[in-house]
Amino acid sequence: MTQKHPAVLFVCSKNGGKSQLAAGLMRDLAGDAVTVYSAGTKPAKDLNPQAVESLTELGIDVTGEYPKPVTDEVLDTVDAVVVLGTEAKLEPREGVRFEVWETDEPSERGIEGMERMRLVRDDIKARVQKLHAELTGK
């Protein structure tokens, strides 16, 4: 009996921060067990340097990553779509698991900079671990 190889797409509006955090964390956790994509509904020019740094602190290297648009090709490939935050709008697809993660937003509590980014990263990391367990049955 072969296990299906799950694929997940993480989406945020710019694909420079939260969706890149989620993708980096999932790749680190899952290795080759899950195929990971990330994209933005309105891709930015570059990744958020604080998001990159917050992953580097965990030993996760996202060198070579860049903001990408959401494509039908990827949407047709994946088993799960996770939208991070409320800015990005995406229509659910039939037969594809669809979740919106309203992630922690420390700036609403006056927390900015790297402290904010670490809190966002850690919130996303806990959700990624749960999703990984559900997708892989581990």
N, CA, C and O atoms as a GROMACS GRO file, in nm:
protein
  552
    1MET      N    1   0.085  -0.119   0.000
    1MET     CA    2   0.000   0.000   0.000
    1MET      C    3   0.089   0.124   0.000
    1MET      O    4   0.174   0.140   0.087
    2THR      N    5   0.068   0.211  -0.097
    2THR     CA    6   0.151   0.332  -0.102
    2THR      C    7   0.077   0.448  -0.038
    2THR      O    8  -0.044   0.465  -0.055
    3GLN      N    9   0.151   0.525   0.035
    3GLN     CA   10   0.093   0.644   0.098
    3GLN      C   11   0.096   0.758  -0.003
    3GLN      O   12   0.194   0.777  -0.074
    4LYS      N   13  -0.013   0.832  -0.009
    4LYS     CA   14  -0.017   0.947  -0.098
    4LYS      C   15   0.079   1.052  -0.044
    4LYS      O   16   0.093   1.070   0.077
    5HIS      N   17   0.144   1.120  -0.135
    5HIS     CA   18   0.238   1.226  -0.098
    5HIS      C   19   0.160   1.358  -0.096
    5HIS      O   20   0.130   1.412  -0.203
    6PRO      N   21   0.127   1.411   0.022
    6PRO     CA   22   0.044   1.531   0.024
    6PRO      C   23   0.120   1.656  -0.023
    6PRO      O   24   0.242   1.666  -0.009
    7ALA      N   25   0.045   1.749  -0.079
    7ALA     CA   26   0.101   1.877  -0.122
    7ALA      C   27   0.016   1.989  -0.062
    7ALA      O   28  -0.106   1.979  -0.056
    8VAL      N   29   0.083   2.095  -0.018
    8VAL     CA   30   0.013   2.206   0.045
    8VAL      C   31   0.062   2.338  -0.014
    8VAL      O   32   0.180   2.354  -0.046
    9LEU      N   33  -0.031   2.431  -0.028
    9LEU     CA   34   0.000   2.566  -0.075
    9LEU      C   35  -0.032   2.664   0.037
    9LEU      O   36  -0.145   2.668   0.086
   10PHE      N   37   0.068   2.743   0.076
   10PHE     CA   38   0.047   2.850   0.174
   10PHE      C   39   0.036   2.982   0.098
   10PHE      O   40   0.120   3.013   0.014
   11VAL      N   41  -0.069   3.059   0.129
   11VAL     CA   42  -0.096   3.183   0.057
   11VAL      C   43  -0.111   3.299   0.155
   11VAL      O   44  -0.178   3.286   0.258
   12CYS      N   45  -0.047   3.411   0.124
   12CYS     CA   46  -0.080   3.537   0.190
   12CYS      C   47  -0.085   3.643   0.080
   12CYS      O   48  -0.066   3.610  -0.037
   13SER      N   49  -0.109   3.766   0.115
   13SER     CA   50  -0.126   3.864   0.008
   13SER      C   51   0.004   3.888  -0.069
   13SER      O   52   0.004   3.884  -0.192
   14LYS      N   53   0.115   3.913   0.000
   14LYS     CA   54   0.238   3.951  -0.070
   14LYS      C   55   0.334   3.835  -0.096
   14LYS      O   56   0.425   3.850  -0.178
   15ASN      N   57   0.317   3.721  -0.029
   15ASN     CA   58   0.408   3.607  -0.039
   15ASN      C   59   0.551   3.648  -0.003
   15ASN      O   60   0.648   3.597  -0.058
   16GLY      N   61   0.560   3.742   0.091
   16GLY     CA   62   0.692   3.786   0.135
   16GLY      C   63   0.718   3.754   0.280
   16GLY      O   64   0.833   3.756   0.325
   17GLY      N   65   0.612   3.723   0.356
   17GLY     CA   66   0.625   3.702   0.499
   17GLY      C   67   0.560   3.574   0.547
   17GLY      O   68   0.624   3.469   0.551
   18LYS      N   69   0.432   3.584   0.582
   18LYS     CA   70   0.365   3.472   0.651
   18LYS      C   71   0.363   3.343   0.570
   18LYS      O   72   0.390   3.237   0.625
   19SER      N   73   0.331   3.351   0.442
   19SER     CA   74   0.325   3.226   0.364
   19SER      C   75   0.465   3.169   0.344
   19SER      O   76   0.481   3.047   0.336
   20GLN      N   77   0.567   3.254   0.338
   20GLN     CA   78   0.705   3.206   0.328
   20GLN      C   79   0.749   3.143   0.460
   20GLN      O   80   0.821   3.043   0.460
   21LEU      N   81   0.705   3.202   0.572
   21LEU     CA   82   0.734   3.143   0.703
   21LEU      C   83   0.674   3.003   0.710
   21LEU      O   84   0.742   2.907   0.747
   22ALA      N   85   0.547   2.993   0.676
   22ALA     CA   86   0.478   2.864   0.684
   22ALA      C   87   0.545   2.761   0.593
   22ALA      O   88   0.564   2.646   0.633
   23ALA      N   89   0.580   2.802   0.471
   23ALA     CA   90   0.642   2.709   0.376
   23ALA      C   91   0.778   2.664   0.428
   23ALA      O   92   0.811   2.545   0.422
   24GLY      N   93   0.858   2.757   0.478
   24GLY     CA   94   0.990   2.722   0.530
   24GLY      C   95   0.980   2.628   0.649
   24GLY      O   96   1.056   2.532   0.659
   25LEU      N   97   0.886   2.657   0.738
   25LEU     CA   98   0.867   2.572   0.856
   25LEU      C   99   0.819   2.432   0.817
   25LEU      O  100   0.864   2.333   0.874
   26MET      N  101   0.726   2.424   0.721
   26MET     CA  102   0.675   2.293   0.678
   26MET      C  103   0.785   2.213   0.608
   26MET      O  104   0.799   2.093   0.631
   27ARG      N  105   0.863   2.279   0.522
   27ARG     CA  106   0.972   2.207   0.453
   27ARG      C  107   1.071   2.152   0.556
   27ARG      O  108   1.119   2.039   0.543
   28ASP      N  109   1.100   2.232   0.657
   28ASP     CA  110   1.196   2.191   0.760
   28ASP      C  111   1.141   2.072   0.839
   28ASP      O  112   1.214   1.978   0.870
   29LEU      N  113   1.014   2.077   0.871
   29LEU     CA  114   0.950   1.972   0.952
   29LEU      C  115   0.927   1.845   0.871
   29LEU      O  116   0.954   1.735   0.919
   30ALA      N  117   0.877   1.860   0.750
   30ALA     CA  118   0.831   1.745   0.672
   30ALA      C  119   0.938   1.683   0.584
   30ALA      O  120   0.927   1.568   0.544
   31GLY      N  121   1.043   1.759   0.553
   31GLY     CA  122   1.142   1.707   0.459
   31GLY      C  123   1.076   1.678   0.326
   31GLY      O  124   1.009   1.764   0.269
   32ASP      N  125   1.095   1.555   0.276
   32ASP     CA  126   1.036   1.519   0.146
   32ASP      C  127   0.896   1.460   0.160
   32ASP      O  128   0.835   1.422   0.060
   33ALA      N  129   0.844   1.453   0.283
   33ALA     CA  130   0.714   1.387   0.304
   33ALA      C  131   0.596   1.470   0.254
   33ALA      O  132   0.489   1.416   0.226
   34VAL      N  133   0.616   1.601   0.243
   34VAL     CA  134   0.509   1.691   0.197
   34VAL      C  135   0.568   1.784   0.092
   34VAL      O  136   0.676   1.840   0.113
   35THR      N  137   0.500   1.799  -0.020
   35THR     CA  138   0.541   1.897  -0.121
   35THR      C  139   0.483   2.031  -0.080
   35THR      O  140   0.363   2.041  -0.051
   36VAL      N  141   0.567   2.134  -0.076
   36VAL     CA  142   0.526   2.264  -0.023
   36VAL      C  143   0.537   2.372  -0.128
   36VAL      O  144   0.640   2.385  -0.195
   37TYR      N  145   0.431   2.450  -0.142
   37TYR     CA  146   0.430   2.567  -0.230
   37TYR      C  147   0.390   2.689  -0.147
   37TYR      O  148   0.321   2.676  -0.046
   38SER      N  149   0.434   2.806  -0.191
   38SER     CA  150   0.382   2.928  -0.131
   38SER      C  151   0.359   3.028  -0.244
   38SER      O  152   0.427   3.026  -0.346
   39ALA      N  153   0.261   3.117  -0.222
   39ALA     CA  154   0.228   3.214  -0.325
   39ALA      C  155   0.154   3.331  -0.263
   39ALA      O  156   0.110   3.325  -0.148
   40GLY      N  157   0.140   3.438  -0.340
   40GLY     CA  158   0.069   3.556  -0.292
   40GLY      C  159  -0.039   3.598  -0.390
   40GLY      O  160  -0.025   3.580  -0.511
   41THR      N  161  -0.146   3.656  -0.337
   41THR     CA  162  -0.252   3.706  -0.424
   41THR      C  163  -0.208   3.836  -0.490
   41THR      O  164  -0.256   3.870  -0.599
   42LYS      N  165  -0.118   3.910  -0.426
   42LYS     CA  166  -0.058   4.032  -0.483
   42LYS      C  167   0.091   4.029  -0.448
   42LYS      O  168   0.134   4.101  -0.359
   43PRO      N  169   0.169   3.946  -0.517
   43PRO     CA  170   0.309   3.924  -0.478
   43PRO      C  171   0.389   4.054  -0.469
   43PRO      O  172   0.377   4.143  -0.553
   44ALA      N  173   0.471   4.062  -0.364
   44ALA     CA  174   0.562   4.176  -0.346
   44ALA      C  175   0.685   4.156  -0.432
   44ALA      O  176   0.696   4.056  -0.504
   45LYS      N  177   0.777   4.251  -0.426
   45LYS     CA  178   0.902   4.238  -0.502
   45LYS      C  179   1.000   4.145  -0.431
   45LYS      O  180   1.072   4.069  -0.496
   46ASP      N  181   1.004   4.151  -0.298
   46ASP     CA  182   1.104   4.077  -0.222
   46ASP      C  183   1.041   4.015  -0.099
   46ASP      O  184   0.930   4.050  -0.059
   47LEU      N  185   1.116   3.921  -0.039
   47LEU     CA  186   1.074   3.864   0.089
   47LEU      C  187   1.096   3.967   0.200
   47LEU      O  188   1.183   4.054   0.189
   48ASN      N  189   1.017   3.956   0.304
   48ASN     CA  190   1.035   4.040   0.422
   48ASN      C  191   1.165   3.996   0.491
   48ASN      O  192   1.176   3.881   0.532
   49PRO      N  193   1.264   4.088   0.504
   49PRO     CA  194   1.392   4.049   0.563
   49PRO      C  195   1.378   3.995   0.705
   49PRO      O  196   1.454   3.908   0.746
   50GLN      N  197   1.281   4.046   0.781
   50GLN     CA  198   1.262   3.996   0.918
   50GLN      C  199   1.206   3.854   0.917
   50GLN      O  200   1.240   3.773   1.003
   51ALA      N  201   1.121   3.823   0.820
   51ALA     CA  202   1.070   3.686   0.808
   51ALA      C  203   1.186   3.591   0.779
   51ALA      O  204   1.196   3.484   0.839
   52VAL      N  205   1.272   3.630   0.686
   52VAL     CA  206   1.388   3.548   0.651
   52VAL      C  207   1.477   3.529   0.773
   52VAL      O  208   1.522   3.418   0.801
   53GLU      N  209   1.504   3.639   0.847
   53GLU     CA  210   1.590   3.632   0.964
   53GLU      C  211   1.530   3.542   1.072
   53GLU      O  212   1.601   3.466   1.138
   54SER      N  213   1.398   3.551   1.090
   54SER     CA  214   1.334   3.470   1.196
   54SER      C  215   1.344   3.321   1.164
   54SER      O  216   1.350   3.239   1.256
   55LEU      N  217   1.347   3.284   1.036
   55LEU     CA  218   1.367   3.144   0.998
   55LEU      C  219   1.514   3.105   1.014
   55LEU      O  220   1.545   2.994   1.057
   56THR      N  221   1.604   3.197   0.978
   56THR     CA  222   1.747   3.171   0.992
   56THR      C  223   1.781   3.140   1.138
   56THR      O  224   1.866   3.055   1.166
   57GLU      N  225   1.713   3.208   1.231
   57GLU     CA  226   1.734   3.182   1.374
   57GLU      C  227   1.704   3.037   1.411
   57GLU      O  228   1.760   2.984   1.506
   58LEU      N  229   1.615   2.972   1.335
   58LEU     CA  230   1.581   2.832   1.360
   58LEU      C  231   1.664   2.737   1.272
   58LEU      O  232   1.641   2.616   1.271
   59GLY      N  233   1.760   2.794   1.199
   59GLY     CA  234   1.842   2.711   1.111
   59GLY      C  235   1.774   2.677   0.980
   59GLY      O  236   1.813   2.581   0.913
   60ILE      N  237   1.671   2.754   0.942
   60ILE     CA  238   1.598   2.730   0.817
   60ILE      C  239   1.641   2.833   0.715
   60ILE      O  240   1.628   2.954   0.737
   61ASP      N  241   1.693   2.785   0.603
   61ASP     CA  242   1.746   2.872   0.498
   61ASP      C  243   1.644   2.881   0.384
   61ASP      O  244   1.608   2.780   0.325
   62VAL      N  245   1.600   3.003   0.354
   62VAL     CA  246   1.505   3.020   0.243
   62VAL      C  247   1.570   3.095   0.126
   62VAL      O  248   1.501   3.159   0.047
   63THR      N  249   1.702   3.086   0.118
   63THR     CA  250   1.773   3.146   0.006
   63THR      C  251   1.715   3.095  -0.126
   63THR      O  252   1.690   2.975  -0.140
   64GLY      N  253   1.693   3.185  -0.219
   64GLY     CA  254   1.640   3.144  -0.349
   64GLY      C  255   1.489   3.153  -0.356
   64GLY      O  256   1.432   3.145  -0.465
   65GLU      N  257   1.423   3.170  -0.243
   65GLU     CA  258   1.278   3.189  -0.245
   65GLU      C  259   1.247   3.333  -0.289
   65GLU      O  260   1.325   3.425  -0.266
   66TYR      N  261   1.133   3.350  -0.351
   66TYR     CA  262   1.090   3.483  -0.395
   66TYR      C  263   0.938   3.482  -0.402
   66TYR      O  264   0.876   3.376  -0.417
   67PRO      N  265   0.876   3.601  -0.393
   67PRO     CA  266   0.730   3.606  -0.401
   67PRO      C  267   0.679   3.558  -0.537
   67PRO      O  268   0.731   3.598  -0.641
   68LYS      N  269   0.578   3.472  -0.534
   68LYS     CA  270   0.521   3.415  -0.656
   68LYS      C  271   0.369   3.434  -0.655
   68LYS      O  272   0.309   3.440  -0.548
   69PRO      N  273   0.308   3.444  -0.771
   69PRO     CA  274   0.162   3.454  -0.775
   69PRO      C  275   0.096   3.317  -0.758
   69PRO      O  276   0.157   3.213  -0.783
   70VAL      N  277  -0.028   3.319  -0.715
   70VAL     CA  278  -0.109   3.196  -0.710
   70VAL      C  279  -0.142   3.156  -0.853
   70VAL      O  280  -0.187   3.239  -0.932
   71THR      N  281  -0.119   3.029  -0.889
   71THR     CA  282  -0.150   2.984  -1.025
   71THR      C  283  -0.248   2.867  -1.020
   71THR      O  284  -0.252   2.792  -0.922
   72ASP      N  285  -0.325   2.852  -1.125
   72ASP     CA  286  -0.418   2.738  -1.135
   72ASP      C  287  -0.340   2.607  -1.136
   72ASP      O  288  -0.386   2.506  -1.083
   73GLU      N  289  -0.223   2.610  -1.198
   73GLU     CA  290  -0.140   2.490  -1.207
   73GLU      C  291  -0.110   2.435  -1.067
   73GLU      O  292  -0.123   2.315  -1.042
   74VAL      N  293  -0.069   2.524  -0.976
   74VAL     CA  294  -0.040   2.480  -0.839
   74VAL      C  295  -0.170   2.444  -0.767
   74VAL      O  296  -0.176   2.343  -0.697
   75LEU      N  297  -0.274   2.525  -0.784
   75LEU     CA  298  -0.402   2.497  -0.717
   75LEU      C  299  -0.456   2.360  -0.758
   75LEU      O  300  -0.521   2.292  -0.679
   76ASP      N  301  -0.430   2.319  -0.883
   76ASP     CA  302  -0.477   2.189  -0.931
   76ASP      C  303  -0.394   2.073  -0.876
   76ASP      O  304  -0.435   1.958  -0.884
   77THR      N  305  -0.276   2.104  -0.821
   77THR     CA  306  -0.181   2.002  -0.776
   77THR      C  307  -0.197   1.968  -0.629
   77THR      O  308  -0.172   1.854  -0.588
   78VAL      N  309  -0.240   2.067  -0.548
   78VAL     CA  310  -0.230   2.052  -0.403
   78VAL      C  311  -0.353   1.987  -0.341
   78VAL      O  312  -0.463   1.988  -0.396
   79ASP      N  313  -0.330   1.929  -0.222
   79ASP     CA  314  -0.437   1.868  -0.143
   79ASP      C  315  -0.495   1.965  -0.042
   79ASP      O  316  -0.609   1.950   0.003
   80ALA      N  317  -0.414   2.067  -0.007
   80ALA     CA  318  -0.458   2.163   0.095
   80ALA      C  319  -0.410   2.302   0.058
   80ALA      O  320  -0.298   2.321   0.008
   81VAL      N  321  -0.497   2.400   0.082
   81VAL     CA  322  -0.462   2.541   0.064
   81VAL      C  323  -0.482   2.608   0.199
   81VAL      O  324  -0.589   2.597   0.260
   82VAL      N  325  -0.379   2.678   0.246
   82VAL     CA  326  -0.388   2.752   0.372
   82VAL      C  327  -0.364   2.899   0.342
   82VAL      O  328  -0.257   2.936   0.294
   83VAL      N  329  -0.464   2.982   0.372
   83VAL     CA  330  -0.450   3.126   0.356
   83VAL      C  331  -0.414   3.184   0.492
   83VAL      O  332  -0.484   3.161   0.591
   84LEU      N  333  -0.304   3.257   0.497
   84LEU     CA  334  -0.256   3.314   0.623
   84LEU      C  335  -0.297   3.460   0.632
   84LEU      O  336  -0.262   3.541   0.546
   85GLY      N  337  -0.372   3.493   0.736
   85GLY     CA  338  -0.418   3.630   0.754
   85GLY      C  339  -0.546   3.654   0.676
   85GLY      O  340  -0.595   3.567   0.605
   86THR      N  341  -0.600   3.773   0.692
   86THR     CA  342  -0.730   3.804   0.633
   86THR      C  343  -0.719   3.892   0.508
   86THR      O  344  -0.820   3.921   0.443
   87GLU      N  345  -0.597   3.936   0.474
   87GLU     CA  346  -0.580   4.024   0.358
   87GLU      C  347  -0.599   3.951   0.226
   87GLU      O  348  -0.665   4.001   0.135
   88ALA      N  349  -0.540   3.833   0.217
   88ALA     CA  350  -0.546   3.758   0.091
   88ALA      C  351  -0.685   3.695   0.075
   88ALA      O  352  -0.738   3.637   0.170
   89LYS      N  353  -0.741   3.708  -0.042
   89LYS     CA  354  -0.873   3.648  -0.071
   89LYS      C  355  -0.856   3.543  -0.180
   89LYS      O  356  -0.799   3.569  -0.286
   90LEU      N  357  -0.906   3.424  -0.151
   90LEU     CA  358  -0.894   3.315  -0.246
   90LEU      C  359  -1.020   3.230  -0.235
   90LEU      O  360  -1.069   3.205  -0.125
   91GLU      N  361  -1.072   3.188  -0.348
   91GLU     CA  362  -1.192   3.103  -0.348
   91GLU      C  363  -1.153   2.958  -0.320
   91GLU      O  364  -1.058   2.907  -0.380
   92PRO      N  365  -1.225   2.893  -0.229
   92PRO     CA  366  -1.198   2.751  -0.206
   92PRO      C  367  -1.227   2.670  -0.333
   92PRO      O  368  -1.314   2.707  -0.412
   93ARG      N  369  -1.154   2.562  -0.352
   93ARG     CA  370  -1.176   2.472  -0.466
   93ARG      C  371  -1.239   2.344  -0.418
   93ARG      O  372  -1.211   2.297  -0.308
   94GLU      N  373  -1.324   2.290  -0.500
   94GLU     CA  374  -1.392   2.164  -0.465
   94GLU      C  375  -1.289   2.052  -0.450
   94GLU      O  376  -1.200   2.036  -0.534
   95GLY      N  377  -1.302   1.976  -0.343
   95GLY     CA  378  -1.216   1.862  -0.322
   95GLY      C  379  -1.078   1.894  -0.265
   95GLY      O  380  -0.994   1.805  -0.250
   96VAL      N  381  -1.055   2.021  -0.234
   96VAL     CA  382  -0.927   2.062  -0.178
   96VAL      C  383  -0.951   2.118  -0.038
   96VAL      O  384  -1.035   2.206  -0.017
   97ARG      N  385  -0.876   2.066   0.057
   97ARG     CA  386  -0.886   2.118   0.194
   97ARG      C  387  -0.850   2.267   0.191
   97ARG      O  388  -0.751   2.306   0.129
   98PHE      N  389  -0.931   2.348   0.256
   98PHE     CA  390  -0.912   2.494   0.252
   98PHE      C  391  -0.924   2.550   0.393
   98PHE      O  392  -1.026   2.532   0.459
   99GLU      N  393  -0.820   2.618   0.438
   99GLU     CA  394  -0.822   2.676   0.572
   99GLU      C  395  -0.776   2.821   0.566
   99GLU      O  396  -0.691   2.856   0.484
  100VAL      N  397  -0.832   2.904   0.652
  100VAL     CA  398  -0.781   3.039   0.671
  100VAL      C  399  -0.727   3.046   0.814
  100VAL      O  400  -0.800   3.024   0.910
  101TRP      N  401  -0.600   3.078   0.825
  101TRP     CA  402  -0.538   3.094   0.956
  101TRP      C  403  -0.532   3.243   0.988
  101TRP      O  404  -0.455   3.317   0.928
  102GLU      N  405  -0.614   3.285   1.084
  102GLU     CA  406  -0.606   3.424   1.128
  102GLU      C  407  -0.492   3.431   1.229
  102GLU      O  408  -0.510   3.409   1.348
  103THR      N  409  -0.375   3.461   1.177
  103THR     CA  410  -0.253   3.453   1.257
  103THR      C  411  -0.244   3.567   1.358
  103THR      O  412  -0.305   3.673   1.342
  104ASP      N  413  -0.168   3.540   1.462
  104ASP     CA  414  -0.142   3.639   1.566
  104ASP      C  415  -0.085   3.766   1.501
  104ASP      O  416   0.003   3.758   1.416
  105GLU      N  417  -0.135   3.882   1.542
  105GLU     CA  418  -0.081   4.008   1.489
  105GLU      C  419  -0.034   4.095   1.605
  105GLU      O  420  -0.110   4.180   1.654
  106PRO      N  421   0.092   4.075   1.649
  106PRO     CA  422   0.145   4.146   1.765
  106PRO      C  423   0.146   4.298   1.749
  106PRO      O  424   0.144   4.371   1.849
  107SER      N  425   0.150   4.348   1.624
  107SER     CA  426   0.153   4.494   1.605
  107SER      C  427   0.027   4.559   1.662
  107SER      O  428   0.027   4.676   1.698
  108GLU      N  429  -0.083   4.481   1.669
  108GLU     CA  430  -0.206   4.533   1.729
  108GLU      C  431  -0.188   4.556   1.879
  108GLU      O  432  -0.264   4.629   1.942
  109ARG      N  433  -0.084   4.492   1.936
  109ARG     CA  434  -0.055   4.510   2.079
  109ARG      C  435   0.067   4.600   2.098
  109ARG      O  436   0.122   4.609   2.208
  110GLY      N  437   0.110   4.666   1.990
  110GLY     CA  438   0.223   4.757   1.999
  110GLY      C  439   0.358   4.688   1.991
  110GLY      O  440   0.461   4.749   2.023
  111ILE      N  441   0.360   4.562   1.950
  111ILE     CA  442   0.487   4.487   1.939
  111ILE      C  443   0.531   4.491   1.793
  111ILE      O  444   0.458   4.448   1.704
  112GLU      N  445   0.652   4.541   1.770
  112GLU     CA  446   0.702   4.558   1.633
  112GLU      C  447   0.838   4.490   1.615
  112GLU      O  448   0.891   4.430   1.708
  113GLY      N  449   0.892   4.501   1.495
  113GLY     CA  450   1.028   4.454   1.467
  113GLY      C  451   1.043   4.304   1.480
  113GLY      O  452   0.950   4.228   1.456
  114MET      N  453   1.163   4.262   1.518
  114MET     CA  454   1.193   4.118   1.527
  114MET      C  455   1.110   4.050   1.634
  114MET      O  456   1.075   3.933   1.620
  115GLU      N  457   1.078   4.122   1.742
  115GLU     CA  458   0.995   4.060   1.846
  115GLU      C  459   0.859   4.021   1.786
  115GLU      O  460   0.807   3.913   1.813
  116ARG      N  461   0.802   4.111   1.705
  116ARG     CA  462   0.675   4.082   1.637
  116ARG      C  463   0.691   3.960   1.547
  116ARG      O  464   0.609   3.869   1.550
  117MET      N  465   0.798   3.960   1.467
  117MET     CA  466   0.816   3.853   1.368
  117MET      C  467   0.833   3.717   1.436
  117MET      O  468   0.781   3.617   1.387
  118ARG      N  469   0.904   3.713   1.549
  118ARG     CA  470   0.921   3.585   1.620
  118ARG      C  471   0.787   3.533   1.671
  118ARG      O  472   0.760   3.413   1.665
  119LEU      N  473   0.703   3.623   1.721
  119LEU     CA  474   0.571   3.581   1.771
  119LEU      C  475   0.486   3.528   1.656
  119LEU      O  476   0.417   3.427   1.670
  120VAL      N  477   0.490   3.596   1.542
  120VAL     CA  478   0.415   3.551   1.424
  120VAL      C  479   0.468   3.414   1.380
  120VAL      O  480   0.391   3.322   1.353
  121ARG      N  481   0.600   3.402   1.373
  121ARG     CA  482   0.664   3.275   1.333
  121ARG      C  483   0.622   3.162   1.426
  121ARG      O  484   0.587   3.054   1.379
  122ASP      N  485   0.626   3.186   1.556
  122ASP     CA  486   0.596   3.079   1.651
  122ASP      C  487   0.449   3.039   1.646
  122ASP      O  488   0.416   2.922   1.666
  123ASP      N  489   0.361   3.136   1.620
  123ASP     CA  490   0.218   3.106   1.603
  123ASP      C  491   0.200   3.016   1.480
  123ASP      O  492   0.130   2.915   1.485
  124ILE      N  493   0.264   3.054   1.371
  124ILE     CA  494   0.253   2.976   1.246
  124ILE      C  495   0.316   2.839   1.265
  124ILE      O  496   0.264   2.739   1.214
  125LYS      N  497   0.428   2.832   1.337
  125LYS     CA  498   0.497   2.704   1.357
  125LYS      C  499   0.406   2.602   1.426
  125LYS      O  500   0.402   2.486   1.386
  126ALA      N  501   0.334   2.646   1.528
  126ALA     CA  502   0.243   2.555   1.600
  126ALA      C  503   0.134   2.504   1.507
  126ALA      O  504   0.096   2.387   1.513
  127ARG      N  505   0.083   2.591   1.420
  127ARG     CA  506  -0.022   2.551   1.325
  127ARG      C  507   0.033   2.457   1.219
  127ARG      O  508  -0.034   2.362   1.179
  128VAL      N  509   0.155   2.484   1.174
  128VAL     CA  510   0.220   2.398   1.074
  128VAL      C  511   0.241   2.258   1.130
  128VAL      O  512   0.220   2.159   1.060
  129GLN      N  513   0.282   2.249   1.258
  129GLN     CA  514   0.303   2.117   1.319
  129GLN      C  515   0.173   2.037   1.323
  129GLN      O  516   0.173   1.917   1.297
  130LYS      N  517   0.063   2.103   1.354
  130LYS     CA  518  -0.068   2.037   1.359
  130LYS      C  519  -0.108   1.991   1.218
  130LYS      O  520  -0.153   1.878   1.199
  131LEU      N  521  -0.092   2.079   1.120
  131LEU     CA  522  -0.127   2.046   0.981
  131LEU      C  523  -0.039   1.931   0.931
  131LEU      O  524  -0.089   1.840   0.864
  132HIS      N  525   0.088   1.934   0.961
  132HIS     CA  526   0.179   1.826   0.920
  132HIS      C  527   0.130   1.692   0.973
  132HIS      O  528   0.126   1.594   0.899
  133ALA      N  529   0.093   1.690   1.100
  133ALA     CA  530   0.043   1.566   1.161
  133ALA      C  531  -0.082   1.517   1.091
  133ALA      O  532  -0.098   1.397   1.069
  134GLU      N  533  -0.172   1.609   1.055
  134GLU     CA  534  -0.297   1.572   0.988
  134GLU      C  535  -0.271   1.522   0.846
  134GLU      O  536  -0.334   1.427   0.801
  135LEU      N  537  -0.178   1.587   0.776
  135LEU     CA  538  -0.151   1.548   0.637
  135LEU      C  539  -0.076   1.417   0.627
  135LEU      O  540  -0.099   1.338   0.535
  136THR      N  541   0.015   1.392   0.721
  136THR     CA  542   0.100   1.273   0.710
  136THR      C  543   0.057   1.160   0.801
  136THR      O  544   0.105   1.048   0.788
  137GLY      N  545  -0.035   1.189   0.893
  137GLY     CA  546  -0.079   1.088   0.988
  137GLY      C  547   0.029   1.055   1.090
  137GLY      O  548   0.029   0.947   1.149
  138LYS      N  549   0.123   1.149   1.110
  138LYS     CA  550   0.233   1.125   1.206
  138LYS      C  551   0.225   1.221   1.322
  138LYS      O  552   0.308   1.217   1.413
   0.00000   0.00000   0.00000
